mmCIF file of C-alpha atoms and ligand atoms in Angstrom:
data_model
loop_
_atom_site.group_PDB
_atom_site.id
_atom_site.type_symbol
_atom_site.label_atom_id
_atom_site.label_comp_id
_atom_site.label_asym_id
_atom_site.label_seq_id
_atom_site.Cartn_x
_atom_site.Cartn_y
_atom_site.Cartn_z
ATOM 1 C CA MET A 1 161.071 43.438 59.010
ATOM 2 C CA ARG A 2 162.584 44.141 55.610
ATOM 3 C CA LYS A 3 161.138 42.076 52.814
ATOM 4 C CA LYS A 4 163.301 39.542 51.077
ATOM 5 C CA VAL A 5 163.629 39.737 47.309
ATOM 6 C CA LEU A 6 165.063 37.205 44.927
ATOM 7 C CA SER A 7 165.350 37.362 41.192
ATOM 8 C CA GLY A 8 167.513 35.950 38.472
ATOM 9 C CA MET A 9 168.513 36.216 34.860
ATOM 10 C CA ARG A 10 170.126 33.711 32.631
ATOM 11 C CA PRO A 11 173.687 34.636 31.682
ATOM 12 C CA THR A 12 173.263 35.140 27.955
ATOM 13 C CA GLY A 13 175.791 37.977 27.709
ATOM 14 C CA ARG A 14 175.140 41.667 27.263
ATOM 15 C CA LEU A 15 171.701 42.921 28.209
ATOM 16 C CA HIS A 16 169.393 45.075 26.105
ATOM 17 C CA ILE A 17 167.003 47.826 27.058
ATOM 18 C CA GLY A 18 164.154 45.320 27.031
ATOM 19 C CA HIS A 19 165.794 43.764 30.103
ATOM 20 C CA TYR A 20 166.241 47.220 31.575
ATOM 21 C CA PHE A 21 162.655 48.409 31.269
ATOM 22 C CA GLY A 22 161.134 44.952 31.749
ATOM 23 C CA ALA A 23 162.889 43.944 34.972
ATOM 24 C CA LEU A 24 166.131 45.675 35.948
ATOM 25 C CA ARG A 25 164.450 48.961 36.720
ATOM 26 C CA LYS A 26 162.317 47.161 39.301
ATOM 27 C CA TRP A 27 165.385 45.405 40.720
ATOM 28 C CA ILE A 28 167.025 48.783 41.203
ATOM 29 C CA GLU A 29 163.934 50.273 42.811
ATOM 30 C CA LEU A 30 163.741 47.486 45.391
ATOM 31 C CA GLN A 31 167.375 47.573 46.480
ATOM 32 C CA ASP A 32 166.860 50.380 49.004
ATOM 33 C CA GLU A 33 163.862 48.997 50.889
ATOM 34 C CA CYS A 34 164.466 45.242 50.768
ATOM 35 C CA ASP A 35 167.121 42.582 51.250
ATOM 36 C CA CYS A 36 167.796 41.681 47.645
ATOM 37 C CA TYR A 37 169.425 38.571 46.214
ATOM 38 C CA TYR A 38 170.113 38.813 42.494
ATOM 39 C CA MET A 39 171.464 35.787 40.772
ATOM 40 C CA SER A 40 172.943 34.672 37.515
ATOM 41 C CA SER A 41 170.893 31.558 36.824
ATOM 42 C CA ASP A 42 173.512 29.548 35.040
ATOM 43 C CA TRP A 43 171.813 26.181 35.603
ATOM 44 C CA HIS A 44 168.801 27.621 33.833
ATOM 45 C CA ALA A 45 170.977 28.567 30.886
ATOM 46 C CA LEU A 46 171.821 24.862 30.580
ATOM 47 C CA THR A 47 168.190 23.812 30.189
ATOM 48 C CA THR A 48 168.250 25.032 26.594
ATOM 49 C CA ASP A 49 171.960 25.559 25.848
ATOM 50 C CA TYR A 50 173.320 22.382 27.356
ATOM 51 C CA ALA A 51 175.433 21.583 24.302
ATOM 52 C CA ASP A 52 177.378 24.804 24.387
ATOM 53 C CA THR A 53 178.641 25.881 27.798
ATOM 54 C CA PHE A 54 181.941 27.606 27.066
ATOM 55 C CA LYS A 55 180.589 31.148 27.210
ATOM 56 C CA ILE A 56 178.816 30.973 30.565
ATOM 57 C CA ASP A 57 181.715 32.421 32.582
ATOM 58 C CA GLU A 58 182.221 35.360 30.269
ATOM 59 C CA ASN A 59 178.496 35.927 29.846
ATOM 60 C CA THR A 60 178.048 36.071 33.613
ATOM 61 C CA LEU A 61 180.592 38.878 33.915
ATOM 62 C CA GLU A 62 179.073 40.781 30.994
ATOM 63 C CA MET A 63 175.626 40.516 32.531
ATOM 64 C CA VAL A 64 176.693 41.525 36.039
ATOM 65 C CA ALA A 65 178.565 44.474 34.506
ATOM 66 C CA ASP A 66 175.279 45.551 32.907
ATOM 67 C CA TRP A 67 173.391 45.237 36.200
ATOM 68 C CA ILE A 68 175.896 47.544 37.851
ATOM 69 C CA THR A 69 175.934 49.897 34.875
ATOM 70 C CA ALA A 70 172.175 50.187 35.034
ATOM 71 C CA GLY A 71 172.257 51.095 38.733
ATOM 72 C CA ILE A 72 172.393 47.935 40.822
ATOM 73 C CA ASP A 73 174.596 48.760 43.798
ATOM 74 C CA PRO A 74 176.766 45.827 44.892
ATOM 75 C CA GLN A 75 177.018 47.423 48.344
ATOM 76 C CA LYS A 76 173.277 47.100 48.806
ATOM 77 C CA VAL A 77 172.413 43.764 47.212
ATOM 78 C CA VAL A 78 173.809 40.256 47.120
ATOM 79 C CA ILE A 79 174.927 39.330 43.602
ATOM 80 C CA PHE A 80 175.673 35.644 43.149
ATOM 81 C CA ARG A 81 175.851 32.704 40.846
ATOM 82 C CA GLN A 82 173.277 29.929 41.142
ATOM 83 C CA SER A 83 175.636 27.018 40.456
ATOM 84 C CA LYS A 84 178.035 28.167 43.181
ATOM 85 C CA VAL A 85 175.375 27.610 45.829
ATOM 86 C CA PRO A 86 174.853 23.841 45.687
ATOM 87 C CA GLN A 87 171.677 24.033 47.792
ATOM 88 C CA HIS A 88 169.775 25.143 44.665
ATOM 89 C CA SER A 89 170.312 21.777 43.039
ATOM 90 C CA GLU A 90 169.511 19.891 46.223
ATOM 91 C CA LEU A 91 166.200 21.661 46.683
ATOM 92 C CA PHE A 92 165.497 21.173 42.994
ATOM 93 C CA LEU A 93 165.865 17.445 43.553
ATOM 94 C CA ILE A 94 163.598 17.440 46.603
ATOM 95 C CA LEU A 95 160.893 19.496 44.911
ATOM 96 C CA SER A 96 161.040 17.329 41.813
ATOM 97 C CA MET A 97 159.788 14.430 43.962
ATOM 98 C CA ILE A 98 156.551 16.238 44.760
ATOM 99 C CA THR A 99 155.979 17.892 41.380
ATOM 100 C CA PRO A 100 153.131 16.311 39.419
ATOM 101 C CA LEU A 101 154.214 15.860 35.804
ATOM 102 C CA GLY A 102 150.961 17.372 34.580
ATOM 103 C CA TRP A 103 151.785 20.730 36.191
ATOM 104 C CA LEU A 104 154.940 20.898 34.087
ATOM 105 C CA GLN A 105 153.396 19.642 30.882
ATOM 106 C CA ARG A 106 150.615 22.218 31.169
ATOM 107 C CA CYS A 107 152.980 25.133 31.830
ATOM 108 C CA PRO A 108 152.294 27.795 29.155
ATOM 109 C CA THR A 109 155.945 28.840 28.713
ATOM 110 C CA TYR A 110 156.904 25.219 28.181
ATOM 111 C CA LYS A 111 154.251 24.685 25.534
ATOM 112 C CA GLU A 112 155.070 27.951 23.752
ATOM 113 C CA GLN A 113 158.805 27.425 23.665
ATOM 114 C CA ILE A 114 158.611 23.816 22.535
ATOM 115 C CA LYS A 115 156.586 25.131 19.611
ATOM 116 C CA ALA A 116 158.655 28.272 18.909
ATOM 117 C CA ILE A 117 162.249 27.079 19.317
ATOM 118 C CA LYS A 118 163.157 24.870 16.409
ATOM 119 C CA ASN A 119 166.935 25.158 16.259
ATOM 120 C CA LYS A 120 167.515 23.250 19.516
ATOM 121 C CA ASP A 121 166.346 19.885 20.732
ATOM 122 C CA LEU A 122 164.246 20.655 23.805
ATOM 123 C CA SER A 123 163.021 17.157 24.492
ATOM 124 C CA ASN A 124 165.287 17.011 27.558
ATOM 125 C CA TYR A 125 164.174 16.344 31.123
ATOM 126 C CA GLY A 126 165.850 19.513 32.484
ATOM 127 C CA PHE A 127 163.901 21.779 30.175
ATOM 128 C CA LEU A 128 160.587 20.307 31.285
ATOM 129 C CA GLY A 129 161.753 20.796 34.882
ATOM 130 C CA TYR A 130 162.659 24.477 34.396
ATOM 131 C CA PRO A 131 159.889 25.775 36.710
ATOM 132 C CA VAL A 132 160.946 23.370 39.483
ATOM 133 C CA LEU A 133 164.456 24.809 39.412
ATOM 134 C CA MET A 134 163.083 28.337 39.454
ATOM 135 C CA ALA A 135 160.822 27.462 42.402
ATOM 136 C CA ALA A 136 163.852 26.056 44.238
ATOM 137 C CA ASP A 137 165.733 29.345 43.646
ATOM 138 C CA ILE A 138 162.950 31.393 45.156
ATOM 139 C CA LEU A 139 161.915 29.141 48.026
ATOM 140 C CA LEU A 140 165.505 28.596 49.173
ATOM 141 C CA TYR A 141 165.668 32.273 50.208
ATOM 142 C CA LYS A 142 162.078 32.403 51.507
ATOM 143 C CA ALA A 143 161.664 35.367 49.188
ATOM 144 C CA ASP A 144 158.541 37.477 49.770
ATOM 145 C CA VAL A 145 158.840 39.324 46.505
ATOM 146 C CA VAL A 146 160.088 38.326 43.059
ATOM 147 C CA PRO A 147 160.479 41.088 40.462
ATOM 148 C CA VAL A 148 160.037 39.535 37.013
ATOM 149 C CA GLY A 149 158.796 40.258 33.532
ATOM 150 C CA GLU A 150 155.280 39.253 32.526
ATOM 151 C CA ASP A 151 156.565 36.141 30.773
ATOM 152 C CA GLN A 152 157.477 34.631 34.160
ATOM 153 C CA LEU A 153 154.085 34.887 35.873
ATOM 154 C CA SER A 154 153.115 31.273 35.330
ATOM 155 C CA HIS A 155 156.372 30.211 36.990
ATOM 156 C CA LEU A 156 155.515 32.289 40.061
ATOM 157 C CA GLU A 157 152.107 30.661 40.246
ATOM 158 C CA PHE A 158 153.822 27.280 39.981
ATOM 159 C CA THR A 159 156.203 28.264 42.797
ATOM 160 C CA ARG A 160 153.312 29.107 45.120
ATOM 161 C CA GLU A 161 151.567 25.844 44.322
ATOM 162 C CA ILE A 162 154.635 23.752 44.956
ATOM 163 C CA ALA A 163 155.306 25.622 48.235
ATOM 164 C CA ARG A 164 151.752 24.881 49.367
ATOM 165 C CA ARG A 165 152.109 21.234 48.445
ATOM 166 C CA PHE A 166 155.389 20.959 50.338
ATOM 167 C CA ASN A 167 153.963 22.659 53.410
ATOM 168 C CA ASN A 168 150.940 20.351 53.309
ATOM 169 C CA PHE A 169 153.076 17.244 53.313
ATOM 170 C CA TYR A 170 155.833 18.250 55.699
ATOM 171 C CA GLY A 171 154.806 21.296 57.759
ATOM 172 C CA ASN A 172 154.992 25.017 57.319
ATOM 173 C CA VAL A 173 158.526 25.733 56.132
ATOM 174 C CA LEU A 174 158.306 27.429 52.743
ATOM 175 C CA VAL A 175 157.050 30.948 52.019
ATOM 176 C CA GLU A 176 154.690 31.719 49.131
ATOM 177 C CA PRO A 177 156.209 34.573 47.101
ATOM 178 C CA GLN A 178 154.444 37.437 45.338
ATOM 179 C CA GLU A 179 155.508 38.758 41.966
ATOM 180 C CA LYS A 180 156.370 42.386 41.334
ATOM 181 C CA LEU A 181 155.842 43.455 37.753
ATOM 182 C CA ALA A 182 157.559 46.368 36.084
ATOM 183 C CA LYS A 183 154.972 48.945 34.970
ATOM 184 C CA SER A 184 153.724 48.352 31.417
ATOM 185 C CA SER A 185 157.023 48.826 29.729
ATOM 186 C CA ARG A 186 157.199 46.425 26.889
ATOM 187 C CA VAL A 187 159.953 47.715 24.622
ATOM 188 C CA PRO A 188 159.548 46.376 21.104
ATOM 189 C CA GLY A 189 162.556 45.266 19.093
ATOM 190 C CA LEU A 190 163.673 47.228 16.015
ATOM 191 C CA ASP A 191 161.368 45.103 13.868
ATOM 192 C CA GLY A 192 158.337 45.315 16.158
ATOM 193 C CA ARG A 193 158.640 41.811 17.591
ATOM 194 C CA LYS A 194 159.574 41.285 21.247
ATOM 195 C CA MET A 195 163.104 42.586 21.823
ATOM 196 C CA SER A 196 165.359 39.564 21.964
ATOM 197 C CA LYS A 197 168.949 38.742 21.208
ATOM 198 C CA SER A 198 167.933 35.733 19.190
ATOM 199 C CA TYR A 199 165.825 37.927 16.890
ATOM 200 C CA ASN A 200 168.748 40.266 16.302
ATOM 201 C CA ASN A 201 166.504 43.263 16.951
ATOM 202 C CA SER A 202 167.808 44.639 20.231
ATOM 203 C CA ILE A 203 169.452 47.806 21.513
ATOM 204 C CA LEU A 204 172.108 47.053 24.103
ATOM 205 C CA ILE A 205 172.634 48.822 27.413
ATOM 206 C CA GLY A 206 175.524 51.204 26.750
ATOM 207 C CA GLU A 207 175.294 50.946 22.959
ATOM 208 C CA SER A 208 177.656 53.392 21.209
ATOM 209 C CA ASP A 209 176.298 56.250 19.094
ATOM 210 C CA ASP A 210 177.678 54.592 16.006
ATOM 211 C CA THR A 211 175.784 51.352 16.222
ATOM 212 C CA LEU A 212 172.835 53.077 17.841
ATOM 213 C CA SER A 213 172.254 55.318 14.845
ATOM 214 C CA LYS A 214 172.448 52.339 12.477
ATOM 215 C CA LYS A 215 169.855 50.570 14.557
ATOM 216 C CA VAL A 216 167.524 53.540 14.719
ATOM 217 C CA LYS A 217 167.756 53.849 10.937
ATOM 218 C CA ASN A 218 166.556 50.247 10.694
ATOM 219 C CA MET A 219 163.580 50.719 13.014
ATOM 220 C CA PHE A 220 160.284 49.760 11.408
ATOM 221 C CA THR A 221 157.800 52.577 10.864
ATOM 222 C CA ASP A 222 154.227 52.722 9.611
ATOM 223 C CA PRO A 223 154.324 51.148 6.117
ATOM 224 C CA LEU A 224 151.333 53.270 5.030
ATOM 225 C CA LYS A 225 153.156 56.525 5.701
ATOM 226 C CA ILE A 226 155.310 56.988 2.615
ATOM 227 C CA LYS A 227 155.464 60.721 2.021
ATOM 228 C CA LYS A 228 156.253 63.079 4.850
ATOM 229 C CA ASP A 229 152.723 64.530 4.982
ATOM 230 C CA ASP A 230 150.828 61.224 4.713
ATOM 231 C CA PRO A 231 148.730 60.681 7.842
ATOM 232 C CA GLY A 232 150.522 58.085 10.015
ATOM 233 C CA HIS A 233 149.417 55.293 12.380
ATOM 234 C CA PRO A 234 151.555 55.602 15.517
ATOM 235 C CA ASP A 235 149.944 52.596 17.174
ATOM 236 C CA GLY A 236 151.922 49.942 15.347
ATOM 237 C CA CYS A 237 155.031 52.068 14.804
ATOM 238 C CA VAL A 238 158.262 51.076 16.583
ATOM 239 C CA VAL A 239 159.633 54.627 16.570
ATOM 240 C CA PHE A 240 156.498 55.847 18.294
ATOM 241 C CA ALA A 241 156.750 53.066 20.888
ATOM 242 C CA PHE A 242 160.160 54.524 21.766
ATOM 243 C CA HIS A 243 158.723 58.023 21.908
ATOM 244 C CA LYS A 244 156.249 56.742 24.475
ATOM 245 C CA ILE A 245 159.171 55.688 26.668
ATOM 246 C CA PHE A 246 161.653 58.501 26.118
ATOM 247 C CA ASN A 247 159.651 61.554 25.036
ATOM 248 C CA ASN A 248 157.493 63.283 27.655
ATOM 249 C CA ASP A 249 155.734 65.080 24.846
ATOM 250 C CA HIS A 250 154.700 61.902 23.041
ATOM 251 C CA LYS A 251 151.001 62.864 23.039
ATOM 252 C CA ARG A 252 151.810 65.770 20.778
ATOM 253 C CA ARG A 253 153.971 63.574 18.561
ATOM 254 C CA GLU A 254 151.039 61.187 18.185
ATOM 255 C CA GLU A 255 148.868 64.021 16.872
ATOM 256 C CA GLU A 256 151.621 65.403 14.629
ATOM 257 C CA CYS A 257 152.111 61.975 13.105
ATOM 258 C CA LYS A 258 148.419 61.270 12.617
ATOM 259 C CA SER A 259 147.812 64.600 10.951
ATOM 260 C CA GLY A 260 150.864 64.396 8.676
ATOM 261 C CA LEU A 261 152.660 67.326 10.308
ATOM 262 C CA ILE A 262 155.895 65.403 10.699
ATOM 263 C CA GLY A 263 157.676 62.795 8.574
ATOM 264 C CA CYS A 264 159.292 59.568 9.742
ATOM 265 C CA ALA A 265 162.847 60.793 9.112
ATOM 266 C CA ALA A 266 162.493 63.788 11.429
ATOM 267 C CA CYS A 267 160.666 61.689 13.997
ATOM 268 C CA LYS A 268 163.480 59.114 13.937
ATOM 269 C CA LYS A 269 166.131 61.799 14.194
ATOM 270 C CA GLN A 270 164.541 63.077 17.365
ATOM 271 C CA ILE A 271 164.304 59.643 18.986
ATOM 272 C CA MET A 272 167.926 59.026 18.047
ATOM 273 C CA GLU A 273 168.894 62.158 19.986
ATOM 274 C CA MET A 274 166.894 61.082 23.020
ATOM 275 C CA LEU A 275 168.256 57.545 22.971
ATOM 276 C CA SER A 276 171.773 58.849 22.582
ATOM 277 C CA GLU A 277 171.371 61.102 25.593
ATOM 278 C CA PHE A 278 170.006 58.213 27.662
ATOM 279 C CA MET A 279 172.810 55.922 26.513
ATOM 280 C CA LYS A 280 175.845 58.178 26.823
ATOM 281 C CA PRO A 281 176.339 57.975 30.616
ATOM 282 C CA LEU A 282 175.588 54.253 30.501
ATOM 283 C CA ALA A 283 178.185 53.646 27.800
ATOM 284 C CA GLU A 284 180.779 55.524 29.810
ATOM 285 C CA LYS A 285 179.987 53.740 33.040
ATOM 286 C CA ARG A 286 179.959 50.360 31.332
ATOM 287 C CA LYS A 287 183.444 50.829 29.972
ATOM 288 C CA VAL A 288 184.776 51.394 33.470
ATOM 289 C CA VAL A 289 182.836 48.541 35.057
ATOM 290 C CA ILE A 290 183.706 45.880 32.490
ATOM 291 C CA SER A 291 187.375 46.852 32.449
ATOM 292 C CA ASN A 292 187.710 45.722 36.055
ATOM 293 C CA LYS A 293 187.034 41.997 35.779
ATOM 294 C CA ALA A 294 188.802 41.240 39.054
ATOM 295 C CA TYR A 295 186.385 43.544 40.870
ATOM 296 C CA LEU A 296 183.377 41.879 39.235
ATOM 297 C CA LYS A 297 184.634 38.424 40.164
ATOM 298 C CA LYS A 298 185.205 39.543 43.744
ATOM 299 C CA ILE A 299 181.652 40.847 44.034
ATOM 300 C CA ILE A 300 180.270 37.545 42.793
ATOM 301 C CA GLU A 301 182.492 35.489 45.097
ATOM 302 C CA MET A 302 181.431 37.505 48.132
ATOM 303 C CA GLY A 303 177.818 37.210 47.037
ATOM 304 C CA ASN A 304 178.124 33.436 46.684
ATOM 305 C CA LEU A 305 179.199 33.219 50.323
ATOM 306 C CA GLN A 306 176.387 35.449 51.573
ATOM 307 C CA ALA A 307 173.791 33.569 49.552
ATOM 308 C CA LYS A 308 175.110 30.249 50.802
ATOM 309 C CA GLU A 309 174.576 31.269 54.415
ATOM 310 C CA VAL A 310 170.859 31.738 53.828
ATOM 311 C CA ALA A 311 170.567 28.677 51.609
ATOM 312 C CA ILE A 312 172.229 26.351 54.123
ATOM 313 C CA LYS A 313 169.869 27.498 56.856
ATOM 314 C CA THR A 314 166.713 26.924 54.820
ATOM 315 C CA LEU A 315 167.898 23.562 53.611
ATOM 316 C CA MET A 316 168.519 22.444 57.171
ATOM 317 C CA GLU A 317 164.927 23.286 58.026
ATOM 318 C CA ILE A 318 163.766 21.443 54.933
ATOM 319 C CA ARG A 319 165.733 18.313 55.800
ATOM 320 C CA GLN A 320 164.357 18.451 59.332
ATOM 321 C CA ALA A 321 160.823 18.713 57.998
ATOM 322 C CA LEU A 322 161.491 15.714 55.755
ATOM 323 C CA LYS A 323 163.024 13.864 58.708
ATOM 324 C CA PHE A 324 166.212 13.271 56.757
HETATM 325 N N1 LIG B 401 163.365 32.213 34.488
HETATM 326 C C1 LIG B 401 163.904 33.534 34.609
HETATM 327 C C2 LIG B 401 164.030 34.166 33.216
HETATM 328 O O1 LIG B 401 164.247 33.469 32.241
HETATM 329 C C3 LIG B 401 165.246 33.544 35.292
HETATM 330 C C4 LIG B 401 165.171 33.006 36.674
HETATM 331 C C5 LIG B 401 165.748 31.864 37.126
HETATM 332 C C6 LIG B 401 164.479 33.581 37.782
HETATM 333 N N2 LIG B 401 165.461 31.691 38.434
HETATM 334 C C7 LIG B 401 164.696 32.724 38.867
HETATM 335 C C8 LIG B 401 163.720 34.751 37.923
HETATM 336 C C9 LIG B 401 164.129 32.982 40.127
HETATM 337 C C10 LIG B 401 163.158 35.009 39.187
HETATM 338 C C11 LIG B 401 163.360 34.134 40.268
HETATM 339 O O2 LIG B 401 163.961 35.361 33.119
#
């Protein structure tokens, strides 16, 4: 039996290479061996951006275009939109009845984000319930495997706990999913913080040479290495972090940097060349994919129907178990 895979991303527009190395690469890897359902989690986007919904349609297309550009094959996977499969919200409601408030209040991502995000009012009920919605997404497809970034691990743990609780009350219907992490591939942003659109420090999938070279110029380097032959500290250096990803010979670069054999300008120039080579085919493919909006919409519409078939079936079992 092929394993079932579900994952999602919030439609925030164009994706960056942090998304690619953190999750998408895993999504692509799984598409040959498993039955994959990949979703634009637009209800999740509302948990924080409820006041500003006008871009969700456009952002969904931009994001799905990036999935396909990166190598997701719409012939092999089901691509769909969460809000178009109403069963997600119904299961969310059912699970919310059996979710202890304490589980949500103790959730590490909730606590962190409430502290970190100051420009939005996150004292809304939906934001607290974020993990319940994510659990509903996963359990609705009885997914065995969920490829996610490290930041989502606590939500997977929550999903297993809520599945167990449901099965205890009503009988064995839901499947406990396992996470699948991408191999240690944390790409730092240009400034060394986590790569994120809201930090304005990201490199997009299919970035043009023009903007790419500006961004590479702005990459933070070791502040203690001022002259070319000063000994450098590659550990905290953003340019070196990129060498680790793109340059097979990064061990040698580490030594060259430490012993002052190479300066930051030359080191940057080389990573620019490697990034540009990686990006060129993506930029070309992206142009073609995004220019055909009708095709993208069609893929999503077909995916919505396929996803719905599975969702309806699970929800029937759930209602039976609840004796509704
Ligand atoms: N919470 C995920 C994120 O922000 C997105 C998501 C929503 C998701 N539902 C999901 C991921 C279900 C995996 C499975 O990245």
